[in-house]
Coordinates of C-alpha atoms and ligand atoms in Angstrom, one line a residue:
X1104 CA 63.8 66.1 80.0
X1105 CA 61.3 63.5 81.8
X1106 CA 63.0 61.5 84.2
X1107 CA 61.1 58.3 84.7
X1108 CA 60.6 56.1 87.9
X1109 CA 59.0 52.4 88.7
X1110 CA 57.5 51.5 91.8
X1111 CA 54.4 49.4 92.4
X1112 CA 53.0 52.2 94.7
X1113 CA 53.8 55.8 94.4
X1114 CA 52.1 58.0 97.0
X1115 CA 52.1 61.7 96.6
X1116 CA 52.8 64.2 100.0
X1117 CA 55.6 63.5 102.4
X1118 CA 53.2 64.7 105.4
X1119 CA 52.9 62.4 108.0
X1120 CA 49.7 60.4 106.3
X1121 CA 52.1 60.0 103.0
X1122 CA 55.3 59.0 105.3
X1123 CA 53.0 56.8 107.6
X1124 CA 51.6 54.9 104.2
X1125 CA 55.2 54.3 102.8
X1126 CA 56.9 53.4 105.7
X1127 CA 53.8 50.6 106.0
X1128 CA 54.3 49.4 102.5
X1129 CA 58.0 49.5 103.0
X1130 CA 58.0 47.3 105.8
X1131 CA 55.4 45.0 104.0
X1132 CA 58.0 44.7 101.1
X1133 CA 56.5 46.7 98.9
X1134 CA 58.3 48.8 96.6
X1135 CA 57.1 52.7 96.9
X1136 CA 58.3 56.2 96.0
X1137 CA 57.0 59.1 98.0
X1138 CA 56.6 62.9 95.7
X1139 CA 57.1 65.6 97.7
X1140 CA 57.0 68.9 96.9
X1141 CA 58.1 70.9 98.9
X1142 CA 62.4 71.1 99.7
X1143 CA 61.7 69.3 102.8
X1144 CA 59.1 66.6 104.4
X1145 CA 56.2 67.1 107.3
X1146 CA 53.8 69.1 105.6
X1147 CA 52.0 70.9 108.5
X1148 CA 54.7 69.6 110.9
X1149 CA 57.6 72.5 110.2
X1150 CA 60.5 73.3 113.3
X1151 CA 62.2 76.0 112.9
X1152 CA 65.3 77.4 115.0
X1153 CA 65.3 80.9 116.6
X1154 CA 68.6 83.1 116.0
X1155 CA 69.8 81.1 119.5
X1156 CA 68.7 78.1 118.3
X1157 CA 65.8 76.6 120.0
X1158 CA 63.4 74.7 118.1
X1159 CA 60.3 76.0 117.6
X1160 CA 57.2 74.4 115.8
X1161 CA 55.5 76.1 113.0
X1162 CA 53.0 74.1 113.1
X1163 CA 52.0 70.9 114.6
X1164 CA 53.1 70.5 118.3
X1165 CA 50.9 68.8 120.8
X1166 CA 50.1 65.3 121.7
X1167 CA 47.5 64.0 124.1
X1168 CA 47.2 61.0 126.0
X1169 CA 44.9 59.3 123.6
X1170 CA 47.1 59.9 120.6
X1171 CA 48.2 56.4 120.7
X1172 CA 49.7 55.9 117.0
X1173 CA 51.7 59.3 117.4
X1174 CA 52.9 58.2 121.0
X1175 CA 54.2 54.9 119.4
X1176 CA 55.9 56.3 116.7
X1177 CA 57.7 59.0 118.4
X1178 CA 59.1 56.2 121.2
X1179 CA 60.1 53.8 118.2
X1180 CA 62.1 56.6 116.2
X1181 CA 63.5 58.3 119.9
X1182 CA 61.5 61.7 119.8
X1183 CA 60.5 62.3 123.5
X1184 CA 57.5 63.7 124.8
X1185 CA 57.6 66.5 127.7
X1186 CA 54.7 67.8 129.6
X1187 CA 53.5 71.6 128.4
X1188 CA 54.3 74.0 131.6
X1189 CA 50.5 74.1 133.3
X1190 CA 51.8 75.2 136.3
X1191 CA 49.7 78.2 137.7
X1192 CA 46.8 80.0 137.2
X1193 CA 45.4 81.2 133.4
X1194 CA 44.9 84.6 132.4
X1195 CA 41.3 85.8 131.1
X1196 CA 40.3 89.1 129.4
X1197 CA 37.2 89.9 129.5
X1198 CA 35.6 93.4 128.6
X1199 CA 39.0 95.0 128.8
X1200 CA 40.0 93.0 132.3
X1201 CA 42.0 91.1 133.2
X1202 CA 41.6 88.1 136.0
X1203 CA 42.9 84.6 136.9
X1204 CA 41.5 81.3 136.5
X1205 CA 42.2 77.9 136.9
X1206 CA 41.3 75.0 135.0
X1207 CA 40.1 74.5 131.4
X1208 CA 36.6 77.2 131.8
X1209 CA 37.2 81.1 132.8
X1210 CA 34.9 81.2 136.3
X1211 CA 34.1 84.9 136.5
X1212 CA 30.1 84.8 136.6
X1213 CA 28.9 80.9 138.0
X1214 CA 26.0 81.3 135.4
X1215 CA 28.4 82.0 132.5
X1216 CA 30.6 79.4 133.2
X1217 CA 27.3 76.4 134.1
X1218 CA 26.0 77.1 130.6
X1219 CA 29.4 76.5 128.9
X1220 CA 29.9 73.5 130.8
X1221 CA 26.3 72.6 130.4
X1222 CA 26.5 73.6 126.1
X1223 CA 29.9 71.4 126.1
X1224 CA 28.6 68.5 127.5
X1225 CA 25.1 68.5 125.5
X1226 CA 27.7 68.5 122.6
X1227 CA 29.6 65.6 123.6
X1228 CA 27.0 63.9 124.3
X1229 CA 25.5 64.7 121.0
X1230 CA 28.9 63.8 119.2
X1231 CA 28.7 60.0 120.3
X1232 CA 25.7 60.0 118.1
X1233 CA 27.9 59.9 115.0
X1234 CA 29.4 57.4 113.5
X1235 CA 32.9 57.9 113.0
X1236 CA 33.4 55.8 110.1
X1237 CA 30.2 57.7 108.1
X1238 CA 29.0 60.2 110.0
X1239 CA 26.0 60.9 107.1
X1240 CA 24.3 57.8 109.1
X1241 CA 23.9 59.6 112.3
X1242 CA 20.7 59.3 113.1
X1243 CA 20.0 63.4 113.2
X1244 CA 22.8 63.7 110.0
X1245 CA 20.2 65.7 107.9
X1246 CA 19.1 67.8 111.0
X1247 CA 23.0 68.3 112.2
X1248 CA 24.4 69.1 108.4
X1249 CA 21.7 71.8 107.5
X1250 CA 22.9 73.9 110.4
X1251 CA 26.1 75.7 111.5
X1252 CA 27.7 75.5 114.8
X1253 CA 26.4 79.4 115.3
X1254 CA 22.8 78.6 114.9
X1255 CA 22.9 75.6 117.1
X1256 CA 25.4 78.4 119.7
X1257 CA 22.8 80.8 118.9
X1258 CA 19.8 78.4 119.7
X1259 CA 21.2 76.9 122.5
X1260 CA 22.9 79.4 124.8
X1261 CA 21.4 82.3 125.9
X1262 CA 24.8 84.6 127.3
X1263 CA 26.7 86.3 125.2
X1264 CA 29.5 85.8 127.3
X1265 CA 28.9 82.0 127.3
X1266 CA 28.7 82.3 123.6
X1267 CA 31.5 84.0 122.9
X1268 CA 33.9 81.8 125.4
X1269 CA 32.4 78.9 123.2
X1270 CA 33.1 80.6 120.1
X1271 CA 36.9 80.9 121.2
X1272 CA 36.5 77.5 121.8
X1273 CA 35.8 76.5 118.4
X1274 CA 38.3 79.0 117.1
X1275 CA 41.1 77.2 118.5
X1276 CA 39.7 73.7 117.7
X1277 CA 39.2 74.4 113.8
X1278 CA 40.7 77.9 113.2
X1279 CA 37.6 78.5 111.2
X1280 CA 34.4 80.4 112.8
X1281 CA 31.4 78.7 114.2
X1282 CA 29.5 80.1 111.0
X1283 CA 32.1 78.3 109.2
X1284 CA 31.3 74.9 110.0
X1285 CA 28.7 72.5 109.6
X1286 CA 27.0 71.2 113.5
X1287 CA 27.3 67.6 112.0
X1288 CA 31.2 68.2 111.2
X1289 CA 31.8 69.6 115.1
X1290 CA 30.3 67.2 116.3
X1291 CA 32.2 64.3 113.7
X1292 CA 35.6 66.0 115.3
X1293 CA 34.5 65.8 119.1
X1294 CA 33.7 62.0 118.8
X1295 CA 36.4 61.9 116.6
X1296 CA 39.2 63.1 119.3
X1297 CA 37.2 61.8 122.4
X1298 CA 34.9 64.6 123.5
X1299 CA 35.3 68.6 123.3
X1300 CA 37.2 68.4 126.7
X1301 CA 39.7 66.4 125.1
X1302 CA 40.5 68.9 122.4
X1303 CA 40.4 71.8 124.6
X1304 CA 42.9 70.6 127.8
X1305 CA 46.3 71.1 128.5
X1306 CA 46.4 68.5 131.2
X1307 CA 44.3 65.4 129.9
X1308 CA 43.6 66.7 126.2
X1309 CA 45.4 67.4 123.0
X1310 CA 47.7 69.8 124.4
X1311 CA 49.4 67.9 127.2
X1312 CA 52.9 67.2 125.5
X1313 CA 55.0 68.4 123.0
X1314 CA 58.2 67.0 121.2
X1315 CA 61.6 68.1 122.6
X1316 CA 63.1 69.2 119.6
X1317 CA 59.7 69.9 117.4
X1318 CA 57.6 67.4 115.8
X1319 CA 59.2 67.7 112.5
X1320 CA 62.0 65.0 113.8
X1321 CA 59.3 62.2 113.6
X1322 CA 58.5 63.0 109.9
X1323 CA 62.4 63.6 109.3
X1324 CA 63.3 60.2 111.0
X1325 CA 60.8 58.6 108.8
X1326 CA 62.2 59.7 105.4
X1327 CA 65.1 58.9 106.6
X1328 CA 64.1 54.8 106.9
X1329 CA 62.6 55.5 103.8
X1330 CA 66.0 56.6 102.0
X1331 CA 65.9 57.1 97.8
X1332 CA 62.0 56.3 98.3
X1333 CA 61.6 59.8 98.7
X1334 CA 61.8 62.5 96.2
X1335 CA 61.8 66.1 97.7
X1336 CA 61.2 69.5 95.5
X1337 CA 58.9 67.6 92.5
X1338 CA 55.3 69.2 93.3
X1339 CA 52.9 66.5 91.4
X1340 CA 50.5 67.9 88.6
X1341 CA 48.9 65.5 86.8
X1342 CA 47.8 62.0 87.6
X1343 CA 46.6 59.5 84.9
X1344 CA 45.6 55.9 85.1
X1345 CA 44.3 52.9 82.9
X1346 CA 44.4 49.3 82.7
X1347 CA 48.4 49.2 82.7
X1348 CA 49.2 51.2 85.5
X1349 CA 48.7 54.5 87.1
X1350 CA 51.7 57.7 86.3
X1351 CA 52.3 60.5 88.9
X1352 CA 53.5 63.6 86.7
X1353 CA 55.9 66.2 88.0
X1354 CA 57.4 68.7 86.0
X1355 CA 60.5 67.1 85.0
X1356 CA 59.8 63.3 86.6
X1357 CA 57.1 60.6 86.4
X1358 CA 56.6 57.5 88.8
X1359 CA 54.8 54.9 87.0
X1360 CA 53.5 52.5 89.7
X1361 CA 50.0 50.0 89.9
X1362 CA 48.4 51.7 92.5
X1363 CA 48.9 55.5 93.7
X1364 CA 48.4 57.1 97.7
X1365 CA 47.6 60.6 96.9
X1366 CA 47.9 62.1 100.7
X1367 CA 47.0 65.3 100.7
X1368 CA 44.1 67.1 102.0
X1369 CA 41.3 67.1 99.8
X1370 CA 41.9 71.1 98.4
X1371 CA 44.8 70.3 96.9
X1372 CA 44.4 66.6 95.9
X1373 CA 41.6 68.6 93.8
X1374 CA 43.6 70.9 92.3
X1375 CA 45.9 67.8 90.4
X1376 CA 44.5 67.1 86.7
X1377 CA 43.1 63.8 86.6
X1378 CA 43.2 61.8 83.3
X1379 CA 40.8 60.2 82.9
X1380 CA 38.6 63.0 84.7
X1381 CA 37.4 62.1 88.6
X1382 CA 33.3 61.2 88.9
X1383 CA 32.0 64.4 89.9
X1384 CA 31.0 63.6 93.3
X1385 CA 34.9 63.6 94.2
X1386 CA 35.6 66.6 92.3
X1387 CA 32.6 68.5 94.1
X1388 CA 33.7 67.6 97.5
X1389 CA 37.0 68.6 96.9
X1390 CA 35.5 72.0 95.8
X1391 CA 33.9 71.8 98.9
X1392 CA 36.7 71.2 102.0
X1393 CA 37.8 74.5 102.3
X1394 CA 41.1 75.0 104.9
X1395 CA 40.9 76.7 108.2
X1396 CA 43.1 80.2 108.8
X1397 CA 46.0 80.1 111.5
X1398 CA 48.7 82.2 111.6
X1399 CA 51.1 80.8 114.8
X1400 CA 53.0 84.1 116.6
X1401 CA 55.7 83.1 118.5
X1402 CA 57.8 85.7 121.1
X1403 CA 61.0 85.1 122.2
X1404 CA 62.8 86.7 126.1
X1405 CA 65.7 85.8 128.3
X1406 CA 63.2 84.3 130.4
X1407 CA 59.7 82.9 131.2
X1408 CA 59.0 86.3 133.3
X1409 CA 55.2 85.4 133.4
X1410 CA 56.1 82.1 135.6
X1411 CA 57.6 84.6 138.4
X1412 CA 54.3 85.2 139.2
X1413 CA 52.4 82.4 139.4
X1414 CA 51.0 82.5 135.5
X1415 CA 50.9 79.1 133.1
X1416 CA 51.4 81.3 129.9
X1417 CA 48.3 80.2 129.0
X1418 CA 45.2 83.2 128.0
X1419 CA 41.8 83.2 126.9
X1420 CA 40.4 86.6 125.2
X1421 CA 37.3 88.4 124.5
X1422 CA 39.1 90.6 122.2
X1423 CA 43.1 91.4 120.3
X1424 CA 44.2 89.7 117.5
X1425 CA 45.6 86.7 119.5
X1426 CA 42.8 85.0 121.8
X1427 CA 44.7 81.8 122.8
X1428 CA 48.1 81.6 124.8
X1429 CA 50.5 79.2 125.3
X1430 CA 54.2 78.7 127.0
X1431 CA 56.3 77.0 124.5
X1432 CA 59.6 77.9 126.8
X1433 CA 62.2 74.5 126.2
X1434 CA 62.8 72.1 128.8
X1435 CA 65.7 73.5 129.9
X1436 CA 63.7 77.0 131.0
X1437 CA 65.2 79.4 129.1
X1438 CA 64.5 81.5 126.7
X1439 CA 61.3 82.2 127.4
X1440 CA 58.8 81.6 125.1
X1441 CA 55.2 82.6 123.9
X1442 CA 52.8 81.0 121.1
X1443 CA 50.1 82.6 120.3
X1444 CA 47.7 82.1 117.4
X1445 CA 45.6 84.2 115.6
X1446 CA 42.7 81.9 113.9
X1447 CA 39.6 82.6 111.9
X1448 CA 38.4 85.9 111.0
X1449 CA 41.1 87.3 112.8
X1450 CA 43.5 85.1 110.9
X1451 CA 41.9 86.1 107.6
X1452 CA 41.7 90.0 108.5
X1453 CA 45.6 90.3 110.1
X1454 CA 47.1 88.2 107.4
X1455 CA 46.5 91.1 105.1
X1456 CA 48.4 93.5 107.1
X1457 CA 52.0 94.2 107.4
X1458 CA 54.7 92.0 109.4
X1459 CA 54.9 95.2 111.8
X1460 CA 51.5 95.6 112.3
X1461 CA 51.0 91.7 112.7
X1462 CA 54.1 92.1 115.6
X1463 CA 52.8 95.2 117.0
X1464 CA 49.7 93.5 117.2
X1465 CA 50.7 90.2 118.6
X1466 CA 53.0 91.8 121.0
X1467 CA 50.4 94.6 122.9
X1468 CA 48.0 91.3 123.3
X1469 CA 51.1 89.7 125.2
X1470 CA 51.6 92.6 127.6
X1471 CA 47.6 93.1 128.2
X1472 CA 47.9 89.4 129.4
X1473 CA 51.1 89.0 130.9
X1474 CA 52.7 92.4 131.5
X1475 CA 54.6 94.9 130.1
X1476 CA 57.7 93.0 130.4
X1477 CA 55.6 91.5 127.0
X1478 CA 56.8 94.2 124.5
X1479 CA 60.3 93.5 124.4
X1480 CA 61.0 90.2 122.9
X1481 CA 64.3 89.4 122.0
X1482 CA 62.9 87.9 118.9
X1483 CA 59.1 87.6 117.1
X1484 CA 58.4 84.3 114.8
X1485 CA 55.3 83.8 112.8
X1486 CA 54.0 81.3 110.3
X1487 CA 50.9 82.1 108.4
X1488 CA 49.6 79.1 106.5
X1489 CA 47.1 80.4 104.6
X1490 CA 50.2 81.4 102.6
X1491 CA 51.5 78.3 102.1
X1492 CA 51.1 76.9 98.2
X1493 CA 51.0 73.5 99.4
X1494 CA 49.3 73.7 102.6
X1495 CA 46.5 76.5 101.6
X1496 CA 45.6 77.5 105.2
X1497 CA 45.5 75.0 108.2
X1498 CA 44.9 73.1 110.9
X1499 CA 42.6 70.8 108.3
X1500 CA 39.8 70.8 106.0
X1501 CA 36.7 70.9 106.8
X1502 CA 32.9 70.4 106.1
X1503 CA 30.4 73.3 105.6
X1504 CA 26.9 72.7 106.1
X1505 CA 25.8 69.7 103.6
X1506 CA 28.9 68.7 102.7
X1507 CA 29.0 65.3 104.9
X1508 CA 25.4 64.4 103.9
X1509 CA 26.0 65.0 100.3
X1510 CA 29.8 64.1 99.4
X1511 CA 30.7 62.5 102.3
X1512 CA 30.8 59.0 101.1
X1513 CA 33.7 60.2 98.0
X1514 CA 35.9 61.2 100.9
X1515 CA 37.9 57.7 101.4
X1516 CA 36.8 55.9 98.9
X1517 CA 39.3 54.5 96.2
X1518 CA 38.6 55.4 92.7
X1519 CA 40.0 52.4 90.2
X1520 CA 44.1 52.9 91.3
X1521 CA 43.6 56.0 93.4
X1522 CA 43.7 55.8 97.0
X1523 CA 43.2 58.5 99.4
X1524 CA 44.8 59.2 102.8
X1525 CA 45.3 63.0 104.7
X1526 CA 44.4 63.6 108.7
X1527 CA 41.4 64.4 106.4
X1528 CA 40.2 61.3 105.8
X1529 CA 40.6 59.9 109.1
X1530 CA 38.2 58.6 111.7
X1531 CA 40.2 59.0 115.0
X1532 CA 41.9 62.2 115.7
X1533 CA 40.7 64.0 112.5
X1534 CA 42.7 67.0 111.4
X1535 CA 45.7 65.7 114.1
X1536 CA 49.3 64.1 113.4
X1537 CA 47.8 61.0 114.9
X1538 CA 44.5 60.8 112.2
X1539 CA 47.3 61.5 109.5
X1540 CA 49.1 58.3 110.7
X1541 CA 45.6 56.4 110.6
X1542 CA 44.7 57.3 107.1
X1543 CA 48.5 56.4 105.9
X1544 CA 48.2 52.8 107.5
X1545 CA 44.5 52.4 106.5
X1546 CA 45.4 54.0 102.7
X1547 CA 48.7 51.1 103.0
X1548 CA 46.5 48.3 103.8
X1549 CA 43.9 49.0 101.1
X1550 CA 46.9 49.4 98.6
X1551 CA 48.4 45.8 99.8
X1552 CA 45.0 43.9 99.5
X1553 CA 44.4 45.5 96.0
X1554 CA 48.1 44.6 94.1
X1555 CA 48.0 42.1 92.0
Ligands
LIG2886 C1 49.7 75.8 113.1 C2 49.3 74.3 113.3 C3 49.2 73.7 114.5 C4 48.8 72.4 114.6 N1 48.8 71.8 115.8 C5 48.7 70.5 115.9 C6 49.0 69.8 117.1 O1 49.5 70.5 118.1 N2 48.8 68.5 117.2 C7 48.4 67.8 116.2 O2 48.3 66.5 116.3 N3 48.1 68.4 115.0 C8 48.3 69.7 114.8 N4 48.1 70.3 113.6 C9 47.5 69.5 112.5 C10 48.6 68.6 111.9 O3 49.7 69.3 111.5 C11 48.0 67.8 110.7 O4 46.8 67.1 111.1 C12 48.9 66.8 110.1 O5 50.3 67.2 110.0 C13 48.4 66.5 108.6 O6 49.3 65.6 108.0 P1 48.9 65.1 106.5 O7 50.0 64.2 106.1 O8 47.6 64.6 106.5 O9 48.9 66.4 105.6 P2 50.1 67.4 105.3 O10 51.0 67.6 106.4 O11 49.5 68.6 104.7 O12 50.9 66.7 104.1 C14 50.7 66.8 102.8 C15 52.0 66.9 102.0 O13 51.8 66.9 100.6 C16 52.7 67.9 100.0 N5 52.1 68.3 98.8 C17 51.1 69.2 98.6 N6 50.8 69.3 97.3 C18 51.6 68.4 96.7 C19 51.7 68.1 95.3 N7 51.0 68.6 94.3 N8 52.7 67.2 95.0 C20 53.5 66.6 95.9 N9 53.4 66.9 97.2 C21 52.4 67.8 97.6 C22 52.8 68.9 101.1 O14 54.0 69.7 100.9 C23 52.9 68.1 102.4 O15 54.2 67.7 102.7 C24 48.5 71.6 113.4 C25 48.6 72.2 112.2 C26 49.0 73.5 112.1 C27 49.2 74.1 110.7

């Protein structure tokens, strides 16, 4: 039996763009219903609790000081911020060895490290070029979209080693390779977040703070304002609209409302069945926004051994299935804890394996970098979103060369009762909780100056 529901805005996801929109038109007076799903709400924001129970993010963990929206939120529903531990110096391994660094750029060979610095700059610079709001009218768009980030690496740096620290760069900023990617899109996310240094740092960029407690409270606080607005476990399938209204379809409910948020991220607002059918320049983008390919490795000890002498948990590798290292240990400084993440090719090639080859894996990287205390966690977490039906792989879409320049302009724009939202779609902090939060407001504010 169809259960039947009225709202005047239904909005499809419970992420934090879906949340962000209804808790807007909530407290505009408008009545809304959010669709969910999944048995819980946050999307790509997931804490779980180890078997001693400290909360540990799945996905989506880090705040930087720029994330202004996120910041706000968090204070107004009581999730505090805490600094990630950046207290020592960083592990780099290089050509099977291992040496110390500090700051953001591994400083073995001066030369190595001026033409990263030198490559990351031209970039950002490069990056300011593109306007945020349509980046297919950047002056070089056609130049910038007909290339990948490799050619332009491959072009434009001349040491391998440079290159590949760059590479690993881009790894951890899009989980996708630099082949992946379009130039134009890299360089739409740098301006987007600020400049490459912003999405790289601990202290300054987008990994300074986490949430005490994981980031899933925010989204869990939200749905809770929100009440009987939201409607867990009812995965949408169809959407149709004509002149009397538009009808979200689950399998066994349908929200009939004026005007519908769909907040997903364009792979899977693609795969809904749209009556009547979308104009194919929508369709063919969303055929074209593939996901990136994380899968986050978490290990669990008594304690934060790798602090004892002198180390901030943090790594950067040439080689291993996890490149990128972080201390997630709680506030309180026990357990110990390290993330890891496994992204791109690497991501692709280990998710096919075994649990106990992924651990085995994961773990022998840890004790290269930090020891041999390394391979004897008390406990080994992982999340692989690739996996995920209703995620499809993570951190965000993204463009391929020619997608900006060709589809770019179907990516926010409303189509009759259809509005879009998704850290997709947003112009500040793309692909982050706090360009989720932007596309629900700016979706919420389109939906309030089109009801009748
Ligand atoms: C491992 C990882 C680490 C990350 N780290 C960070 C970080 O440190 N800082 C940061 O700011 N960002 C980070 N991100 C990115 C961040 O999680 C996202 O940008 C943000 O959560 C996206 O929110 P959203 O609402 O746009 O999309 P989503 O969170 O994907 O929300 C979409 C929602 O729609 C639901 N849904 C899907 N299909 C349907 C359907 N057919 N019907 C109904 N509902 C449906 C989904 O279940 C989901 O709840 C990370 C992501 C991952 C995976």
């Amino acid at each position: 039996m169809q259960i039947e529901r009225q709202a005047r805005v239904a909005v499809v996801g419970a992420g934090f763009a879906g949340l962000m929109a209804a808790r807007a038109l909530a407290q505009a007076g408008a009545d809304v219903v959010v669709i969910e799903a999944r048995d819980r709400v946050g999307g790509r924001v997931y804490t779980r609790r180890t078997t001693s129970g400290v909360a540990l993010d799945m996905g989506a963990h880090w705040i930087g000081p720029t994330q202004r929206r996120l910041a706000a939120l968090a204070q107004e529903l009581g999730v505090a911020a805490t600094k990630t531990y950046n207290t020592g110096r960083n592990v780099y391994y290089h050509g099977g060895v291992r040496s110390l660094y500090d700051g953001a750029i591994p400083i073995g060979d001066p030369a190595v490290a001026a033409e990263v610095v030198q490559a990351t700059l031209t970039l950002s610079l490069m990056a300011t070029e593109v306007p945020l709001d349509a980046p297919w009218n950047a002056p070089n768009a056609a130049e910038w979209d007909a290339q990948t980030c490799a050619s332009w690496l491959g072009a434009n740096v001349s040491s391998q080693e440079a290159r590949n620290l760059l590479t690993l760069g881009i790894q951890a900023i899009f989980s996708a390779e630099p082949r992946d990617l379009s130039l134009l899109h890299v360089l739409f996310y740098t301006h987007s977040g600020g400049g490459l240094m912003d999405l790289l740092n601990v202290a300054g960029g987008a990994q300074e703070s986490g949430f005490v407690g994981g980031a899933q409270q925010i989204a869990k606080r939200m749905a809770a304002d929100l009440g009987e607005r939201v409607i867990l476990d009812t995965p949408v399938r169809a959407i149709e609209q004509d002149e009397r209204g538009v009808r979200a379809l689950g399998d066994t409910l349908t929200v009939s409302a004026e005007r519908a948020i769909i907040a997903l991220p364009p792979t899977l607002a693609g795969r809904l069945r749209y009556t009547p059918a979308l104009p194919g320049a929508r369709d063919q983008l969303t055929q074209r926004m593939p996901m990136g390919t994380v899968i986050k490795v978490q290990c669990v000890y008594p304690t934060p051994f790798w602090r004892d002498e002198g180390l901030t948990g943090q790594a950067s590798s040439d080689s291993g299935a996890v490149r990128i290292t972080f201390d997630m240990t709680p506030d309180q400084g026990a357990p110990g804890v390290l993330l890891g993440f496994i992204e791109g090719d690497k991501g692709r090639a280990w998710g096919r394996r075994s649990l106990e080859d992924r651990q085995a894996a994961v773990v022998d990287c840890f004790a290269r970098y930090f020891g041999e205390q390394a391979r004897q966690p008390l406990e080994y977490i992982e999340f692989s979103w690739a996996e995920e039906e209703f995620t499809r792989g993570c951190y965000a879409g993204y463009m391929p060369p020619g997608v900006w320049t060709t589809f770019g302009e179907a990516l926010r724009a409303p189509i009759g009762r259809l509005h879009w939202a998704g850290t997709e779609t947003a112009t500040v902090w793309n692909g982050y909780m706090d360009g989720a939060l932007q596309s629900g407001e700016r979706a919420a504010r389109e939906v309030m100056g089109a009801l009748t």
